[in-house]
Structures are given as C-alpha cells and as structure tokens.
Amino acid sequence: MKQNEADNPPQPKRFKVVYADPPWDIAQKGARGASQHYDVMSLERIKAMPIGDLADDNSTLLLWVTNAALPAGLEVMEAWGFRYITNVVWDKYYIGLGNYFRGSHEILLHGVRGKAPFKFHGQRSTLLFPRQDHSRKPEEMIPLIERVLDGPYLELFARQRPNSHKDWSIWGNEIDSDITIPGYPVPSDFARQSTVNGDREG
C-alpha cells in the first residue's frame, strides 16, 4: 500500500438522499397497532441513529410519519441534521381509525441539509396510490424520488430492494442490508460476520 493511501483511508459512502420509514412506537401498541406486525422503536432510539454521518453535506431527507408521529418526525429530522422544508400527503383510498378525523393518509416530511437541488418542479404534493400491506409504502415512490432528486440514495428500514437500476443502498432488519449502522445491528450484520469468520478459518 502506498504511504498516502495509508494516511488517507477510503471514506465511507455518503448519500444525497435518505428515504426513511421508521417503525414508530407512538400510538402503535393496541390490538391493531404496528407492534402486532413488527418491532417498533422509541423516539429517543430513532433520534440517536447516526444518520448525519451517512448523509452528504448537501442532501435530502424524506421521512414517513403517521399523524400521531408528526411532532416526533420533526424532532427526528432536526436530530439527524436536517431542516424541515415541506411535506407530501399519501391518500390511501380507505377510511382508517381515529378519535377525531378517520385517518386515511400518511405524511412524507421533506427536509434538507445544506443545498439539495430539486430537479423536477412539476410533482404534485398529493399522492394517489392504493393502500399496501400494513405500513408498506407504495413502490411508485422509488421512481418518484429518482425523478425529483439525484442519488446516491439510501433507504432506511427497507423491506425489499428497490426495483431500480439507480444507485440505491438499503438498510433494515427484514432484508440483506448494504450498510451497517453502529449501535443498530440487523440480522444481515451477523450473517456477514459469520461469512467473514468462515473465510478466515478456511
């Protein structure tokens, strides 16, 4: 190895777009709540994720929140180093639960860090996509994000790999993750480590 390479090790990849759908534990503990379908996370645990270390100095955060988690989402956005700009509403074509208005939509918060160019200004802020399986977000979001923002892209809490040829990386506990997040182990981290240890022993 050359001396300058030793002195300047490769820097970890940083992303222009972070797309996240956290498993909020806010108002999700009932018989029909998210906790019946997957593991949820506390607000403090989500806020403590070192996402600022993964995001480019000029980047965008797209963060899904439920109505109950809206104030928490704004806290997370600030904790991760982004400032709130605007939001998008997903109309899910059904009547859900609610103590006041019956919930039929979810909100995608849009935040930026530094200067994050937005390359297409014709996108509506209301998304008319059918409801998916519990908490699953529309697959149409991937081409929409690619249309308005340049990558590289990182999807957090992903459940499936994006159907795209663009530069996407994923992380989550239900999928083979492309990155590791210190302090937030997922199953694929252990599988990857087992493979490395096996190679060394072989």
Coordinates of C-alpha atoms in Angstrom, one line a residue:
M1 CA 0.0 0.0 0.0
K2 CA 1.3 3.5 -0.8
Q3 CA 2.0 5.8 2.1
N4 CA -0.6 8.4 1.1
E5 CA -3.2 5.6 0.9
A6 CA -2.4 4.5 4.4
D7 CA -2.6 8.1 5.7
N8 CA -5.9 8.7 3.9
P9 CA -8.1 5.6 4.1
P10 CA -11.2 5.5 1.9
Q11 CA -14.1 7.4 3.3
P12 CA -17.5 5.7 3.8
K13 CA -20.1 6.4 1.2
R14 CA -22.3 9.4 1.9
F15 CA -25.8 9.7 0.4
K16 CA -27.6 12.6 -1.4
V17 CA -31.0 11.2 -0.5
V18 CA -32.1 9.4 2.7
Y19 CA -35.5 7.8 2.5
A20 CA -36.8 6.5 5.8
D21 CA -39.9 4.8 7.2
P22 CA -39.2 4.4 10.9
P23 CA -41.2 1.8 13.0
W24 CA -42.7 4.4 15.3
D25 CA -43.9 3.1 18.7
I26 CA -46.2 6.2 19.1
A27 CA -49.9 5.1 19.3
Q28 CA -49.0 1.7 18.0
K29 CA -49.5 -0.6 21.0
G30 CA -53.1 -1.6 20.5
A31 CA -54.6 -4.8 19.0
R32 CA -54.5 -3.2 15.6
G33 CA -51.2 -1.3 16.0
A34 CA -47.9 -1.7 14.3
S35 CA -46.5 -3.6 17.3
Q36 CA -48.6 -6.5 16.2
H37 CA -46.8 -6.7 12.9
Y38 CA -43.2 -5.8 13.5
D39 CA -40.7 -4.5 16.1
V40 CA -41.2 -0.8 16.9
M41 CA -38.6 1.7 18.1
S42 CA -38.8 4.5 20.7
L43 CA -38.4 8.1 19.6
E44 CA -35.2 8.5 21.5
R45 CA -33.7 5.4 19.9
I46 CA -34.6 6.7 16.4
K47 CA -33.3 10.2 17.1
A48 CA -29.9 8.7 18.3
M49 CA -29.2 7.0 14.9
P50 CA -26.1 8.5 13.4
I51 CA -27.7 9.3 10.1
G52 CA -25.8 12.6 9.9
D53 CA -22.7 10.6 9.4
L54 CA -24.2 8.8 6.4
A55 CA -25.7 11.9 4.7
D56 CA -23.9 14.1 2.3
D57 CA -23.3 17.8 3.3
N58 CA -25.8 18.7 0.7
S59 CA -28.6 16.1 1.0
T60 CA -32.3 15.5 1.3
L61 CA -34.3 13.5 4.0
L62 CA -37.7 12.0 3.1
L63 CA -39.2 10.8 6.3
W64 CA -42.6 9.0 6.6
V65 CA -44.7 9.8 9.7
T66 CA -48.2 8.9 10.8
N67 CA -50.4 11.7 12.1
A68 CA -49.7 10.7 15.7
A69 CA -45.9 10.7 15.0
L70 CA -45.8 14.1 13.2
P71 CA -44.3 16.1 16.0
A72 CA -41.8 13.2 16.6
G73 CA -40.9 13.2 13.0
L74 CA -39.9 16.8 13.1
E75 CA -37.7 16.1 16.2
V76 CA -36.0 13.2 14.3
M77 CA -35.4 15.4 11.3
E78 CA -33.6 18.0 13.5
A79 CA -31.7 15.4 15.4
W80 CA -30.4 13.9 12.1
G81 CA -29.2 17.3 11.0
F82 CA -31.9 18.3 8.5
R83 CA -34.2 21.3 8.4
Y84 CA -37.9 20.9 7.5
I85 CA -39.0 22.3 4.2
T86 CA -42.4 20.9 3.2
N87 CA -44.4 17.6 3.1
V88 CA -46.2 15.3 0.8
V89 CA -49.5 13.5 1.6
W90 CA -50.3 10.0 0.5
D91 CA -54.0 9.4 0.1
K92 CA -54.5 5.7 0.8
Y93 CA -58.1 5.4 -0.6
Y94 CA -59.6 3.9 2.6
I95 CA -61.1 5.0 5.9
G96 CA -58.9 4.1 8.9
L97 CA -59.1 4.6 12.6
G98 CA -59.1 7.8 14.6
N99 CA -60.6 9.5 17.7
Y100 CA -61.4 12.6 15.7
F101 CA -61.0 12.5 11.9
R102 CA -60.8 9.0 10.5
G103 CA -57.2 8.6 9.2
S104 CA -56.9 7.9 5.5
H105 CA -53.4 9.3 4.7
E106 CA -49.8 9.3 5.7
I107 CA -47.3 12.2 5.6
L108 CA -43.8 12.3 4.0
L109 CA -41.7 15.0 5.5
H110 CA -39.2 16.7 3.2
G111 CA -36.1 18.1 4.9
V112 CA -32.7 19.3 3.5
R113 CA -29.2 19.7 4.7
G114 CA -27.0 22.3 3.0
K115 CA -28.0 22.9 -0.6
A116 CA -30.0 20.0 -2.0
P117 CA -31.1 20.6 -5.6
F118 CA -34.6 19.6 -6.6
K119 CA -34.6 18.8 -10.3
F120 CA -38.3 18.5 -11.2
H121 CA -40.8 21.1 -10.0
G122 CA -43.9 19.6 -11.6
Q123 CA -44.6 16.9 -8.9
R124 CA -47.9 17.2 -7.0
S125 CA -47.8 17.1 -3.2
T126 CA -50.7 14.7 -3.0
L127 CA -50.0 11.1 -3.9
L128 CA -53.0 8.9 -5.0
F129 CA -51.7 5.4 -4.5
P130 CA -53.6 2.4 -3.2
R131 CA -53.0 1.1 0.3
Q132 CA -50.3 -1.6 0.7
D133 CA -49.8 -4.3 3.3
H134 CA -49.6 -3.0 6.8
S135 CA -47.3 0.1 6.8
R136 CA -45.7 -0.9 3.4
K137 CA -45.1 2.2 1.3
P138 CA -46.0 2.5 -2.4
E139 CA -43.5 1.0 -4.8
E140 CA -44.2 4.1 -7.0
M141 CA -42.2 6.1 -4.5
I142 CA -38.9 4.9 -5.9
P143 CA -39.2 6.3 -9.5
L144 CA -40.9 9.4 -8.0
I145 CA -37.8 10.1 -5.8
E146 CA -35.5 9.4 -8.7
R147 CA -37.4 11.9 -10.8
V148 CA -37.1 14.8 -8.4
L149 CA -33.7 14.1 -6.7
D150 CA -30.3 12.8 -7.8
G151 CA -28.6 10.0 -5.8
P152 CA -26.9 8.1 -4.4
Y153 CA -29.9 7.0 -2.4
L154 CA -30.2 5.3 1.0
E155 CA -33.4 3.6 2.1
L156 CA -33.7 3.0 5.8
F157 CA -36.0 0.4 7.4
A158 CA -36.4 -1.1 3.9
R159 CA -38.5 -4.3 3.4
Q160 CA -37.5 -5.0 -0.1
R161 CA -34.8 -4.0 -2.6
P162 CA -35.9 -1.1 -4.8
N163 CA -36.8 -2.1 -8.4
S164 CA -34.3 0.3 -9.9
H165 CA -31.0 0.4 -11.8
K166 CA -30.0 3.6 -10.0
D167 CA -27.5 3.8 -7.1
W168 CA -29.6 2.6 -4.1
S169 CA -28.3 1.2 -0.9
I170 CA -30.7 -0.3 1.8
W171 CA -30.7 -1.0 5.5
G172 CA -33.2 -2.8 7.7
N173 CA -33.9 -5.8 9.8
E174 CA -36.1 -7.6 7.2
I175 CA -33.6 -7.6 4.4
D176 CA -30.0 -8.2 3.5
S177 CA -28.6 -4.7 4.2
D178 CA -25.9 -3.0 2.2
I179 CA -24.5 -0.9 5.1
T180 CA -24.0 -1.2 8.8
I181 CA -25.1 1.4 11.4
P182 CA -23.0 1.4 14.6
G183 CA -25.2 0.5 17.6
Y184 CA -28.1 -0.7 15.4
P185 CA -27.4 -4.3 14.5
V186 CA -29.6 -6.1 12.0
P187 CA -29.7 -9.8 11.1
S188 CA -27.6 -9.4 8.0
D189 CA -24.8 -7.9 10.0
F190 CA -24.4 -11.2 11.8
A191 CA -24.7 -13.3 8.7
R192 CA -22.0 -11.1 7.0
Q193 CA -19.7 -11.5 10.0
S194 CA -20.2 -15.3 10.0
T195 CA -19.2 -15.4 6.4
V196 CA -16.0 -13.4 7.1
N197 CA -15.1 -15.6 10.0
G198 CA -15.7 -18.7 7.9
D199 CA -13.5 -17.4 5.2
R200 CA -10.7 -16.7 7.7
E201 CA -11.0 -20.2 9.2
G202 CA -11.0 -21.8 5.7

